[in-house]
PDB file of C-alpha atoms in Angstrom:
ATOM      1  CA  UNK A   1      66.517   6.537  57.431  1.00 53.00           C
ATOM      2  CA  UNK A   2      69.322   3.966  57.257  1.00 58.00           C
ATOM      3  CA  UNK A   3      69.396   1.456  54.381  1.00 58.00           C
ATOM      4  CA  UNK A   4      70.795  -2.051  54.760  1.00 66.00           C
ATOM      5  CA  UNK A   5      72.493  -3.912  51.913  1.00 64.00           C
ATOM      6  CA  UNK A   6      73.565  -7.475  51.256  1.00 66.00           C
ATOM      7  CA  UNK A   7      76.548  -8.271  49.054  1.00 62.00           C
ATOM      8  CA  UNK A   8      75.584 -11.775  47.982  1.00 73.00           C
ATOM      9  CA  UNK A   9      72.439 -13.205  46.327  1.00 77.00           C
ATOM     10  CA  UNK A  10      71.066 -14.445  49.664  1.00 85.00           C
ATOM     11  CA  UNK A  11      72.068 -14.756  53.305  1.00 89.00           C
ATOM     12  CA  UNK A  12      70.684 -16.475  56.378  1.00 92.00           C
ATOM     13  CA  UNK A  13      70.992 -14.865  59.814  1.00 91.00           C
ATOM     14  CA  UNK A  14      69.842 -16.053  63.242  1.00 93.00           C
ATOM     15  CA  UNK A  15      69.550 -13.707  66.201  1.00 93.00           C
ATOM     16  CA  UNK A  16      68.456 -14.223  69.799  1.00 94.00           C
ATOM     17  CA  UNK A  17      67.887 -10.920  71.585  1.00 93.00           C
ATOM     18  CA  UNK A  18      65.811  -9.168  74.230  1.00 90.00           C
ATOM     19  CA  UNK A  19      66.193  -5.707  72.707  1.00 86.00           C
ATOM     20  CA  UNK A  20      65.395  -3.962  69.445  1.00 81.00           C
ATOM     21  CA  UNK A  21      67.976  -5.158  66.879  1.00 75.00           C
ATOM     22  CA  UNK A  22      67.926  -1.944  64.795  1.00 69.00           C
ATOM     23  CA  UNK A  23      66.293   1.477  64.639  1.00 72.00           C
ATOM     24  CA  UNK A  24      63.791   2.056  61.847  1.00 72.00           C
ATOM     25  CA  UNK A  25      65.498   1.206  58.591  1.00 70.00           C
ATOM     26  CA  UNK A  26      64.963   0.174  54.982  1.00 69.00           C
ATOM     27  CA  UNK A  27      66.415  -2.540  52.778  1.00 72.00           C
ATOM     28  CA  UNK A  28      67.723  -2.879  49.268  1.00 74.00           C
ATOM     29  CA  UNK A  29      66.614  -6.524  49.357  1.00 82.00           C
ATOM     30  CA  UNK A  30      63.740  -8.776  50.373  1.00 85.00           C
ATOM     31  CA  UNK A  31      63.762 -10.057  53.940  1.00 89.00           C
ATOM     32  CA  UNK A  32      61.724 -12.915  55.392  1.00 93.00           C
ATOM     33  CA  UNK A  33      61.557 -12.785  59.199  1.00 94.00           C
ATOM     34  CA  UNK A  34      60.434 -15.934  61.003  1.00 96.00           C
ATOM     35  CA  UNK A  35      59.770 -15.961  64.760  1.00 96.00           C
ATOM     36  CA  UNK A  36      61.193 -19.200  66.181  1.00 96.00           C
ATOM     37  CA  UNK A  37      60.106 -18.091  69.670  1.00 96.00           C
ATOM     38  CA  UNK A  38      59.390 -14.885  71.578  1.00 95.00           C
ATOM     39  CA  UNK A  39      56.986 -11.977  71.213  1.00 94.00           C
ATOM     40  CA  UNK A  40      56.931  -8.282  70.470  1.00 93.00           C
ATOM     41  CA  UNK A  41      55.825  -5.766  67.864  1.00 89.00           C
ATOM     42  CA  UNK A  42      56.729  -5.345  64.242  1.00 88.00           C
ATOM     43  CA  UNK A  43      56.289  -2.011  62.443  1.00 85.00           C
ATOM     44  CA  UNK A  44      56.128  -1.786  58.663  1.00 82.00           C
ATOM     45  CA  UNK A  45      55.513   1.606  57.089  1.00 77.00           C
ATOM     46  CA  UNK A  46      54.396   2.968  60.507  1.00 73.00           C
ATOM     47  CA  UNK A  47      51.756   0.257  61.012  1.00 77.00           C
ATOM     48  CA  UNK A  48      52.286  -1.898  64.117  1.00 79.00           C
ATOM     49  CA  UNK A  49      51.505  -5.613  64.428  1.00 83.00           C
ATOM     50  CA  UNK A  50      52.101  -8.044  67.278  1.00 87.00           C
ATOM     51  CA  UNK A  51      54.370 -10.991  66.577  1.00 91.00           C
ATOM     52  CA  UNK A  52      54.741 -14.357  68.322  1.00 93.00           C
ATOM     53  CA  UNK A  53      56.097 -17.848  67.716  1.00 94.00           C
ATOM     54  CA  UNK A  54      55.408 -19.135  64.211  1.00 95.00           C
ATOM     55  CA  UNK A  55      54.775 -15.779  62.543  1.00 94.00           C
ATOM     56  CA  UNK A  56      56.442 -15.056  59.220  1.00 94.00           C
ATOM     57  CA  UNK A  57      56.834 -11.523  57.852  1.00 90.00           C
ATOM     58  CA  UNK A  58      58.019 -10.198  54.505  1.00 88.00           C
ATOM     59  CA  UNK A  59      59.811  -6.854  54.232  1.00 86.00           C
ATOM     60  CA  UNK A  60      60.213  -5.604  50.662  1.00 80.00           C
ATOM     61  CA  UNK A  61      62.812  -3.130  49.329  1.00 76.00           C
ATOM     62  CA  UNK A  62      60.240  -0.313  49.540  1.00 69.00           C
ATOM     63  CA  UNK A  63      59.310  -0.811  53.203  1.00 77.00           C
ATOM     64  CA  UNK A  64      60.345   1.050  56.359  1.00 80.00           C
ATOM     65  CA  UNK A  65      60.807  -1.465  59.133  1.00 83.00           C
ATOM     66  CA  UNK A  66      61.264  -1.648  62.911  1.00 87.00           C
ATOM     67  CA  UNK A  67      61.107  -4.464  65.489  1.00 89.00           C
ATOM     68  CA  UNK A  68      60.273  -3.984  69.186  1.00 91.00           C
ATOM     69  CA  UNK A  69      61.153  -6.984  71.364  1.00 94.00           C
ATOM     70  CA  UNK A  70      58.907  -7.573  74.391  1.00 93.00           C
ATOM     71  CA  UNK A  71      59.962 -11.151  75.237  1.00 94.00           C
ATOM     72  CA  UNK A  72      63.411 -12.499  74.294  1.00 95.00           C
ATOM     73  CA  UNK A  73      63.049 -13.481  70.660  1.00 96.00           C
ATOM     74  CA  UNK A  74      64.784 -15.999  68.420  1.00 96.00           C
ATOM     75  CA  UNK A  75      64.675 -14.433  64.941  1.00 96.00           C
ATOM     76  CA  UNK A  76      65.412 -16.241  61.687  1.00 96.00           C
ATOM     77  CA  UNK A  77      66.162 -13.912  58.759  1.00 94.00           C
ATOM     78  CA  UNK A  78      66.343 -14.955  55.114  1.00 94.00           C
ATOM     79  CA  UNK A  79      67.558 -12.090  52.948  1.00 91.00           C
ATOM     80  CA  UNK A  80      67.684 -12.259  49.161  1.00 86.00           C
ATOM     81  CA  UNK A  81      67.673  -9.906  46.205  1.00 79.00           C
ATOM     82  CA  UNK A  82      66.375  -9.873  42.644  1.00 72.00           C
ATOM     83  CA  UNK A  83      69.695 -11.216  41.399  1.00 75.00           C
ATOM     84  CA  UNK A  84      69.105 -14.408  43.362  1.00 78.00           C
ATOM     85  CA  UNK A  85      65.718 -14.958  41.687  1.00 75.00           C
ATOM     86  CA  UNK A  86      67.165 -14.288  38.243  1.00 68.00           C
ATOM     87  CA  UNK A  87      70.064 -16.658  38.901  1.00 74.00           C
ATOM     88  CA  UNK A  88      67.643 -19.552  39.391  1.00 71.00           C
ATOM     89  CA  UNK A  89      66.559 -19.158  35.793  1.00 63.00           C
ATOM     90  CA  UNK A  90      70.152 -18.837  34.565  1.00 63.00           C
ATOM     91  CA  UNK A  91      71.085 -22.016  36.431  1.00 60.00           C
ATOM     92  CA  UNK A  92      68.162 -23.776  34.655  1.00 56.00           C
ATOM     93  CA  UNK A  93      66.609 -24.603  38.028  1.00 61.00           C
ATOM     94  CA  UNK A  94      63.369 -22.792  37.235  1.00 65.00           C
ATOM     95  CA  UNK A  95      61.649 -21.358  34.196  1.00 64.00           C
ATOM     96  CA  UNK A  96      61.559 -17.708  33.190  1.00 66.00           C
ATOM     97  CA  UNK A  97      57.837 -17.748  34.050  1.00 65.00           C
ATOM     98  CA  UNK A  98      58.633 -18.883  37.628  1.00 68.00           C
ATOM     99  CA  UNK A  99      61.120 -16.037  38.005  1.00 70.00           C
ATOM    100  CA  UNK A 100      58.667 -13.430  36.694  1.00 65.00           C
ATOM    101  CA  UNK A 101      55.883 -14.750  38.902  1.00 65.00           C
ATOM    102  CA  UNK A 102      58.058 -14.684  42.032  1.00 74.00           C
ATOM    103  CA  UNK A 103      59.268 -11.154  41.252  1.00 69.00           C
ATOM    104  CA  UNK A 104      55.730  -9.884  40.610  1.00 63.00           C
ATOM    105  CA  UNK A 105      54.242 -11.351  43.784  1.00 67.00           C
ATOM    106  CA  UNK A 106      57.094 -10.316  46.050  1.00 73.00           C
ATOM    107  CA  UNK A 107      57.400  -6.827  44.566  1.00 64.00           C
ATOM    108  CA  UNK A 108      53.736  -6.113  45.222  1.00 58.00           C
ATOM    109  CA  UNK A 109      53.487  -7.530  48.717  1.00 62.00           C
ATOM    110  CA  UNK A 110      54.414  -4.323  50.526  1.00 54.00           C
ATOM    111  CA  UNK A 111      50.759  -3.480  51.254  1.00 53.00           C
ATOM    112  CA  UNK A 112      50.111  -6.800  52.994  1.00 56.00           C
ATOM    113  CA  UNK A 113      51.593  -6.287  56.460  1.00 61.00           C
ATOM    114  CA  UNK A 114      51.363  -8.805  59.287  1.00 77.00           C
ATOM    115  CA  UNK A 115      51.952 -12.560  59.170  1.00 86.00           C
ATOM    116  CA  UNK A 116      51.849 -13.671  55.532  1.00 86.00           C
ATOM    117  CA  UNK A 117      51.051 -17.376  56.033  1.00 89.00           C
ATOM    118  CA  UNK A 118      47.316 -17.837  55.423  1.00 84.00           C
ATOM    119  CA  UNK A 119      47.160 -21.394  54.049  1.00 86.00           C
ATOM    120  CA  UNK A 120      46.645 -23.750  57.011  1.00 90.00           C
ATOM    121  CA  UNK A 121      48.903 -26.598  55.743  1.00 92.00           C
ATOM    122  CA  UNK A 122      51.693 -24.062  55.187  1.00 93.00           C
ATOM    123  CA  UNK A 123      51.599 -23.177  58.893  1.00 93.00           C
ATOM    124  CA  UNK A 124      53.100 -26.630  59.441  1.00 95.00           C
ATOM    125  CA  UNK A 125      55.345 -26.572  56.382  1.00 96.00           C
ATOM    126  CA  UNK A 126      57.081 -23.233  57.037  1.00 96.00           C
ATOM    127  CA  UNK A 127      58.494 -24.208  60.488  1.00 96.00           C
ATOM    128  CA  UNK A 128      59.832 -27.453  58.995  1.00 97.00           C
ATOM    129  CA  UNK A 129      61.615 -25.579  56.183  1.00 97.00           C
ATOM    130  CA  UNK A 130      63.084 -23.058  58.633  1.00 97.00           C
ATOM    131  CA  UNK A 131      64.223 -25.863  60.961  1.00 96.00           C
ATOM    132  CA  UNK A 132      65.888 -27.564  58.004  1.00 96.00           C
ATOM    133  CA  UNK A 133      67.735 -24.379  57.045  1.00 95.00           C
ATOM    134  CA  UNK A 134      68.894 -23.837  60.636  1.00 94.00           C
ATOM    135  CA  UNK A 135      70.137 -27.434  60.805  1.00 93.00           C
ATOM    136  CA  UNK A 136      71.983 -27.157  57.489  1.00 92.00           C
ATOM    137  CA  UNK A 137      73.628 -23.897  58.548  1.00 88.00           C
ATOM    138  CA  UNK A 138      74.781 -25.428  61.821  1.00 88.00           C
ATOM    139  CA  UNK A 139      76.210 -28.677  60.465  1.00 85.00           C
ATOM    140  CA  UNK A 140      77.089 -27.952  56.821  1.00 83.00           C
ATOM    141  CA  UNK A 141      76.912 -31.653  55.844  1.00 83.00           C
ATOM    142  CA  UNK A 142      77.567 -33.126  52.383  1.00 84.00           C
ATOM    143  CA  UNK A 143      75.743 -31.229  49.573  1.00 88.00           C
ATOM    144  CA  UNK A 144      75.028 -28.445  52.060  1.00 86.00           C
ATOM    145  CA  UNK A 145      74.895 -25.655  49.456  1.00 85.00           C
ATOM    146  CA  UNK A 146      72.559 -27.560  47.145  1.00 88.00           C
ATOM    147  CA  UNK A 147      70.147 -28.462  49.962  1.00 92.00           C
ATOM    148  CA  UNK A 148      70.118 -24.891  51.301  1.00 91.00           C
ATOM    149  CA  UNK A 149      69.387 -23.483  47.848  1.00 87.00           C
ATOM    150  CA  UNK A 150      66.473 -25.875  47.352  1.00 90.00           C
ATOM    151  CA  UNK A 151      65.036 -25.076  50.796  1.00 94.00           C
ATOM    152  CA  UNK A 152      65.401 -21.335  50.191  1.00 91.00           C
ATOM    153  CA  UNK A 153      63.548 -21.645  46.868  1.00 88.00           C
ATOM    154  CA  UNK A 154      60.836 -23.723  48.492  1.00 92.00           C
ATOM    155  CA  UNK A 155      60.314 -21.153  51.250  1.00 93.00           C
ATOM    156  CA  UNK A 156      60.142 -18.288  48.731  1.00 89.00           C
ATOM    157  CA  UNK A 157      57.622 -20.249  46.638  1.00 87.00           C
ATOM    158  CA  UNK A 158      55.450 -21.016  49.695  1.00 90.00           C
ATOM    159  CA  UNK A 159      55.493 -17.317  50.615  1.00 88.00           C
ATOM    160  CA  UNK A 160      54.523 -16.364  47.057  1.00 83.00           C
ATOM    161  CA  UNK A 161      51.653 -18.863  47.143  1.00 82.00           C
ATOM    162  CA  UNK A 162      50.244 -17.335  50.314  1.00 84.00           C
ATOM    163  CA  UNK A 163      50.505 -13.795  48.973  1.00 79.00           C
ATOM    164  CA  UNK A 164      48.929 -14.862  45.674  1.00 73.00           C
ATOM    165  CA  UNK A 165      45.970 -16.287  47.594  1.00 72.00           C
ATOM    166  CA  UNK A 166      45.002 -12.692  48.382  1.00 68.00           C
ATOM    167  CA  UNK A 167      44.889 -11.693  44.724  1.00 60.00           C
ATOM    168  CA  UNK A 168      41.495 -11.667  42.967  1.00 57.00           C
ATOM    169  CA  UNK A 169      39.825 -15.084  42.966  1.00 50.00           C
ATOM    170  CA  UNK A 170      40.263 -15.670  39.241  1.00 48.00           C
ATOM    171  CA  UNK A 171      43.940 -14.690  39.149  1.00 49.00           C
ATOM    172  CA  UNK A 172      45.936 -17.905  39.142  1.00 49.00           C
ATOM    173  CA  UNK A 173      48.951 -19.599  37.639  1.00 48.00           C
ATOM    174  CA  UNK A 174      47.602 -19.318  34.083  1.00 49.00           C
ATOM    175  CA  UNK A 175      46.429 -15.700  34.218  1.00 51.00           C
ATOM    176  CA  UNK A 176      47.945 -13.564  31.478  1.00 53.00           C
ATOM    177  CA  UNK A 177      51.055 -11.712  32.643  1.00 56.00           C
ATOM    178  CA  UNK A 178      49.784  -8.257  31.458  1.00 74.00           C
ATOM    179  CA  UNK A 179      46.805  -8.348  33.845  1.00 80.00           C
ATOM    180  CA  UNK A 180      49.190  -9.234  36.676  1.00 74.00           C
ATOM    181  CA  UNK A 181      51.164  -6.145  35.693  1.00 80.00           C
ATOM    182  CA  UNK A 182      47.981  -4.051  35.904  1.00 86.00           C
ATOM    183  CA  UNK A 183      47.203  -5.455  39.362  1.00 83.00           C
ATOM    184  CA  UNK A 184      50.765  -4.729  40.404  1.00 77.00           C
ATOM    185  CA  UNK A 185      50.428  -1.151  39.159  1.00 84.00           C
ATOM    186  CA  UNK A 186      47.197  -0.713  41.155  1.00 87.00           C
ATOM    187  CA  UNK A 187      48.780  -2.053  44.341  1.00 79.00           C
ATOM    188  CA  UNK A 188      51.879   0.095  43.850  1.00 77.00           C
ATOM    189  CA  UNK A 189      49.798   3.270  43.386  1.00 84.00           C
ATOM    190  CA  UNK A 190      46.961   2.493  45.810  1.00 85.00           C
ATOM    191  CA  UNK A 191      47.809   5.638  47.812  1.00 84.00           C
ATOM    192  CA  UNK A 192      47.677   7.879  44.712  1.00 87.00           C
ATOM    193  CA  UNK A 193      44.081   8.329  43.468  1.00 90.00           C
ATOM    194  CA  UNK A 194      45.081  10.240  40.330  1.00 93.00           C
ATOM    195  CA  UNK A 195      47.276   7.362  39.183  1.00 93.00           C
ATOM    196  CA  UNK A 196      44.332   4.948  39.594  1.00 94.00           C
ATOM    197  CA  UNK A 197      42.039   6.688  37.133  1.00 94.00           C
ATOM    198  CA  UNK A 198      41.132   4.285  34.341  1.00 94.00           C
ATOM    199  CA  UNK A 199      42.364   6.719  31.683  1.00 95.00           C
ATOM    200  CA  UNK A 200      45.757   6.999  33.388  1.00 95.00           C
ATOM    201  CA  UNK A 201      46.092   3.200  33.714  1.00 94.00           C
ATOM    202  CA  UNK A 202      45.120   2.701  30.058  1.00 92.00           C
ATOM    203  CA  UNK A 203      47.659   5.293  28.949  1.00 93.00           C
ATOM    204  CA  UNK A 204      50.369   3.722  31.144  1.00 92.00           C
ATOM    205  CA  UNK A 205      49.846   0.306  29.527  1.00 89.00           C
ATOM    206  CA  UNK A 206      49.306   1.707  26.010  1.00 89.00           C
ATOM    207  CA  UNK A 207      45.840   0.207  25.583  1.00 88.00           C
ATOM    208  CA  UNK A 208      42.475   1.822  24.833  1.00 91.00           C
ATOM    209  CA  UNK A 209      40.246   2.847  27.723  1.00 90.00           C
ATOM    210  CA  UNK A 210      37.310   0.721  26.496  1.00 88.00           C
ATOM    211  CA  UNK A 211      39.516  -2.361  26.049  1.00 90.00           C
ATOM    212  CA  UNK A 212      41.051  -1.973  29.527  1.00 91.00           C
ATOM    213  CA  UNK A 213      37.716  -2.504  31.272  1.00 90.00           C
ATOM    214  CA  UNK A 214      36.763  -5.568  29.216  1.00 89.00           C
ATOM    215  CA  UNK A 215      40.224  -7.096  29.489  1.00 89.00           C
ATOM    216  CA  UNK A 216      40.465  -6.654  33.272  1.00 89.00           C
ATOM    217  CA  UNK A 217      36.973  -8.076  33.860  1.00 88.00           C
ATOM    218  CA  UNK A 218      37.684 -11.078  31.626  1.00 85.00           C
ATOM    219  CA  UNK A 219      40.844 -12.075  33.511  1.00 81.00           C
ATOM    220  CA  UNK A 220      39.856 -11.251  37.093  1.00 81.00           C
ATOM    221  CA  UNK A 221      36.071 -11.556  37.249  1.00 83.00           C
ATOM    222  CA  UNK A 222      35.862  -8.016  38.671  1.00 86.00           C
ATOM    223  CA  UNK A 223      35.595  -4.663  36.987  1.00 91.00           C
ATOM    224  CA  UNK A 224      38.502  -2.317  37.498  1.00 93.00           C
ATOM    225  CA  UNK A 225      36.927   0.157  39.919  1.00 93.00           C
ATOM    226  CA  UNK A 226      35.402  -2.614  42.033  1.00 92.00           C
ATOM    227  CA  UNK A 227      38.819  -4.235  42.358  1.00 90.00           C
ATOM    228  CA  UNK A 228      40.394  -0.941  43.463  1.00 92.00           C
ATOM    229  CA  UNK A 229      37.608  -0.366  46.011  1.00 92.00           C
ATOM    230  CA  UNK A 230      37.768  -3.895  47.426  1.00 89.00           C
ATOM    231  CA  UNK A 231      41.552  -3.771  47.635  1.00 86.00           C
ATOM    232  CA  UNK A 232      41.451  -0.492  49.550  1.00 89.00           C
ATOM    233  CA  UNK A 233      38.835  -1.908  51.924  1.00 91.00           C
ATOM    234  CA  UNK A 234      41.061  -4.924  52.602  1.00 84.00           C
ATOM    235  CA  UNK A 235      43.821  -2.512  53.570  1.00 84.00           C
ATOM    236  CA  UNK A 236      41.359  -0.678  55.836  1.00 89.00           C
ATOM    237  CA  UNK A 237      40.441  -3.989  57.502  1.00 86.00           C
ATOM    238  CA  UNK A 238      44.111  -4.803  58.108  1.00 78.00           C
ATOM    239  CA  UNK A 239      44.713  -1.463  59.789  1.00 81.00           C
ATOM    240  CA  UNK A 240      41.542  -1.758  61.888  1.00 86.00           C
ATOM    241  CA  UNK A 241      42.584  -5.211  63.088  1.00 79.00           C
ATOM    242  CA  UNK A 242      46.287  -4.732  63.639  1.00 68.00           C
ATOM    243  CA  UNK A 243      47.123  -1.055  64.116  1.00 73.00           C
ATOM    244  CA  UNK A 244      46.294   1.722  66.557  1.00 75.00           C
ATOM    245  CA  UNK A 245      45.512   4.221  63.792  1.00 83.00           C
ATOM    246  CA  UNK A 246      42.351   6.286  64.236  1.00 91.00           C
ATOM    247  CA  UNK A 247      39.680   6.091  61.539  1.00 94.00           C
ATOM    248  CA  UNK A 248      40.497   9.567  60.229  1.00 94.00           C
ATOM    249  CA  UNK A 249      44.203   8.614  60.013  1.00 91.00           C
ATOM    250  CA  UNK A 250      43.355   5.502  57.987  1.00 91.00           C
ATOM    251  CA  UNK A 251      41.135   7.600  55.736  1.00 93.00           C
ATOM    252  CA  UNK A 252      43.965  10.078  55.132  1.00 92.00           C
ATOM    253  CA  UNK A 253      46.572   7.360  54.518  1.00 86.00           C
ATOM    254  CA  UNK A 254      44.414   5.615  51.912  1.00 88.00           C
ATOM    255  CA  UNK A 255      43.293   8.864  50.257  1.00 89.00           C
ATOM    256  CA  UNK A 256      39.588   8.737  51.088  1.00 93.00           C
ATOM    257  CA  UNK A 257      37.919  12.143  50.878  1.00 91.00           C
ATOM    258  CA  UNK A 258      37.437  12.135  54.653  1.00 93.00           C
ATOM    259  CA  UNK A 259      36.429   9.847  57.528  1.00 94.00           C
ATOM    260  CA  UNK A 260      32.742  10.024  56.530  1.00 95.00           C
ATOM    261  CA  UNK A 261      33.547   8.853  53.008  1.00 95.00           C
ATOM    262  CA  UNK A 262      35.470   5.849  54.359  1.00 95.00           C
ATOM    263  CA  UNK A 263      32.709   5.031  56.854  1.00 96.00           C
ATOM    264  CA  UNK A 264      29.940   5.139  54.222  1.00 95.00           C
ATOM    265  CA  UNK A 265      31.880   2.939  51.812  1.00 95.00           C
ATOM    266  CA  UNK A 266      32.897   0.485  54.530  1.00 95.00           C
ATOM    267  CA  UNK A 267      29.329   0.187  55.826  1.00 95.00           C
ATOM    268  CA  UNK A 268      28.018  -0.385  52.277  1.00 95.00           C
ATOM    269  CA  UNK A 269      30.415  -3.275  51.614  1.00 93.00           C
ATOM    270  CA  UNK A 270      30.903  -4.721  55.119  1.00 93.00           C
ATOM    271  CA  UNK A 271      27.516  -4.097  56.708  1.00 94.00           C
ATOM    272  CA  UNK A 272      28.921  -2.163  59.685  1.00 94.00           C
ATOM    273  CA  UNK A 273      30.980   0.940  60.310  1.00 95.00           C
ATOM    274  CA  UNK A 274      34.765   0.705  60.852  1.00 95.00           C
ATOM    275  CA  UNK A 275      34.583   1.282  64.629  1.00 94.00           C
ATOM    276  CA  UNK A 276      32.102  -1.579  65.061  1.00 94.00           C
ATOM    277  CA  UNK A 277      34.296  -3.828  62.891  1.00 93.00           C
ATOM    278  CA  UNK A 278      37.319  -3.079  65.096  1.00 92.00           C
ATOM    279  CA  UNK A 279      35.345  -3.692  68.328  1.00 91.00           C
ATOM    280  CA  UNK A 280      34.051  -6.993  66.982  1.00 89.00           C
ATOM    281  CA  UNK A 281      37.550  -8.118  66.025  1.00 84.00           C
ATOM    282  CA  UNK A 282      38.931  -7.256  69.493  1.00 82.00           C
ATOM    283  CA  UNK A 283      36.020  -9.059  71.157  1.00 83.00           C
ATOM    284  CA  UNK A 284      36.590 -12.180  69.048  1.00 79.00           C
ATOM    285  CA  UNK A 285      40.291 -12.163  69.923  1.00 72.00           C
ATOM    286  CA  UNK A 286      39.505 -11.815  73.623  1.00 68.00           C
ATOM    287  CA  UNK A 287      37.039 -14.693  73.506  1.00 69.00           C
ATOM    288  CA  UNK A 288      39.549 -16.857  71.667  1.00 63.00           C
ATOM    289  CA  UNK A 289      42.203 -16.080  74.284  1.00 58.00           C
ATOM    290  CA  UNK A 290      39.789 -16.978  77.100  1.00 65.00           C
ATOM    291  CA  UNK A 291      38.934 -20.243  75.338  1.00 59.00           C
ATOM    292  CA  UNK A 292      42.607 -21.171  75.040  1.00 51.00           C
ATOM    293  CA  UNK A 293      43.144 -20.277  78.718  1.00 54.00           C
TER     294      UNK A 293
END
């Protein structure tokens, strides 16, 4: 699989095309992809999701990525690397805590495919920021570089806010950094059951097994195993809603014992089996489309 690189802290690219820009590839940087107009399919780590005007996607350095254009699409790409985030601290624009928070959230976003803007007000804010960046790139007026840098930082922060909204309810700006590291570890190893054993996590973070449970519950409001289960079920929901994967394929990908194990757990926590959940989601989408028509 090909790997793309950038040779500067960040770059902005616009592209209008009616064909797939690249074969499946990976990055050594973060990439925000905003759809100015058009429609098609986006694939991240073999999971497919429809895109349309106003959608914003994040591709992390660990992701495999492919775009399929169905209707001529105007893409806006913002590409940046860790060096860019660290430079904001060096330039005294942001605190060390801001840099660490941005790095943590962005690094552990690879399991949240699909459009990443959840906060309703941000669905109006993001297009305005992108339009401002496009305008600055086209005209390069006075203080162009300074304005672009501020807009880039604002867009990254808005993205981080939306991703953070999907963290446990009690994880916020003032949550201790170590528990964020534990959550990051869980998300990074969500496909590896052995790595998610409490004893393994405690050993990785050099803390006692009994203290790990109390500490995690105190800072997140959930016990460790419940958080792992709920996180996996959120990933199941995403694949049921936005991919064509069969139930047994989802079970295998997320390391459930088998399809029956996934179904029992899903029914216990969601009140219906995965197939019924998918049918209900499709039905709701169809009804919404009819209403808009």
